[in-house]
């Protein structure tokens, strides 16, 4: 299955999803995060779709959505509810829309349910785990706090490995000044406790660690052009990057033997996508 959770807080729309697929016909799907798929796909700066359930019907739905000449909310809703019914309600969808006002539409059991608050699709066990973490850490109604706790609770479900059908990469779509975009972020683990002192106006290299210390890091880079949405993930310890570019392919594109700058350069040359984000540059962090 999967887990997709959408939330609207004071006009800010956010959708979090994992990338794991659990197809019993493909043994590698149980072991490799790189056999996963992008579950939330931005169609344009005002519209995105997510899915949970049958992989084949979901991928077919994405293909059909891209064939729609006018990707309006009404056209997309009509298509996805037809596919939901045709799949015998095996594949559910969540639509995030900024048309007129931020709204979420859940398509399940042959019905469309809109809301301006929150919706989810996927594994009920995963959602219950999310709720336990989210509710226990919710301390105020401040929108920044709510979204921060939402993100941490979702990450906990994905990274814990407790729910067999949920895992892989944690992908977020959120509202920006440009409309709906993937969330750029950088994660660093040095592998062991590290402390250092920085004096005023001093530039100090960050002790990132290495493979021997169990260190790892990755950077989520996003397309500069919201009308050509894509997300790349670079892994400096392995010197490779992965690219999600659903308009071209629904599979993960893997580029090997590239540092973050070479990765961004290759993506621009090969796919005409200009990536931006924070990356590890030796002992420093640099914005591409």
mmCIF file of C-alpha atoms in Angstrom, residues 17 27 56 102 105 169 199 207 211 239:
data_model
loop_
_atom_site.group_PDB
_atom_site.id
_atom_site.type_symbol
_atom_site.label_atom_id
_atom_site.label_comp_id
_atom_site.label_asym_id
_atom_site.label_seq_id
_atom_site.Cartn_x
_atom_site.Cartn_y
_atom_site.Cartn_z
ATOM 1 C CA UNK A 17 3.914 10.636 0.810
ATOM 2 C CA UNK A 27 11.218 -9.446 -4.652
ATOM 3 C CA UNK A 56 -0.757 -0.825 -12.204
ATOM 4 C CA UNK A 102 -6.787 25.416 -1.272
ATOM 5 C CA UNK A 105 -10.268 15.876 -2.663
ATOM 6 C CA UNK A 169 11.793 8.386 0.473
ATOM 7 C CA UNK A 199 32.974 32.202 17.223
ATOM 8 C CA UNK A 207 32.508 17.628 10.607
ATOM 9 C CA UNK A 211 31.375 5.953 5.880
ATOM 10 C CA UNK A 239 28.438 9.915 -5.173
#
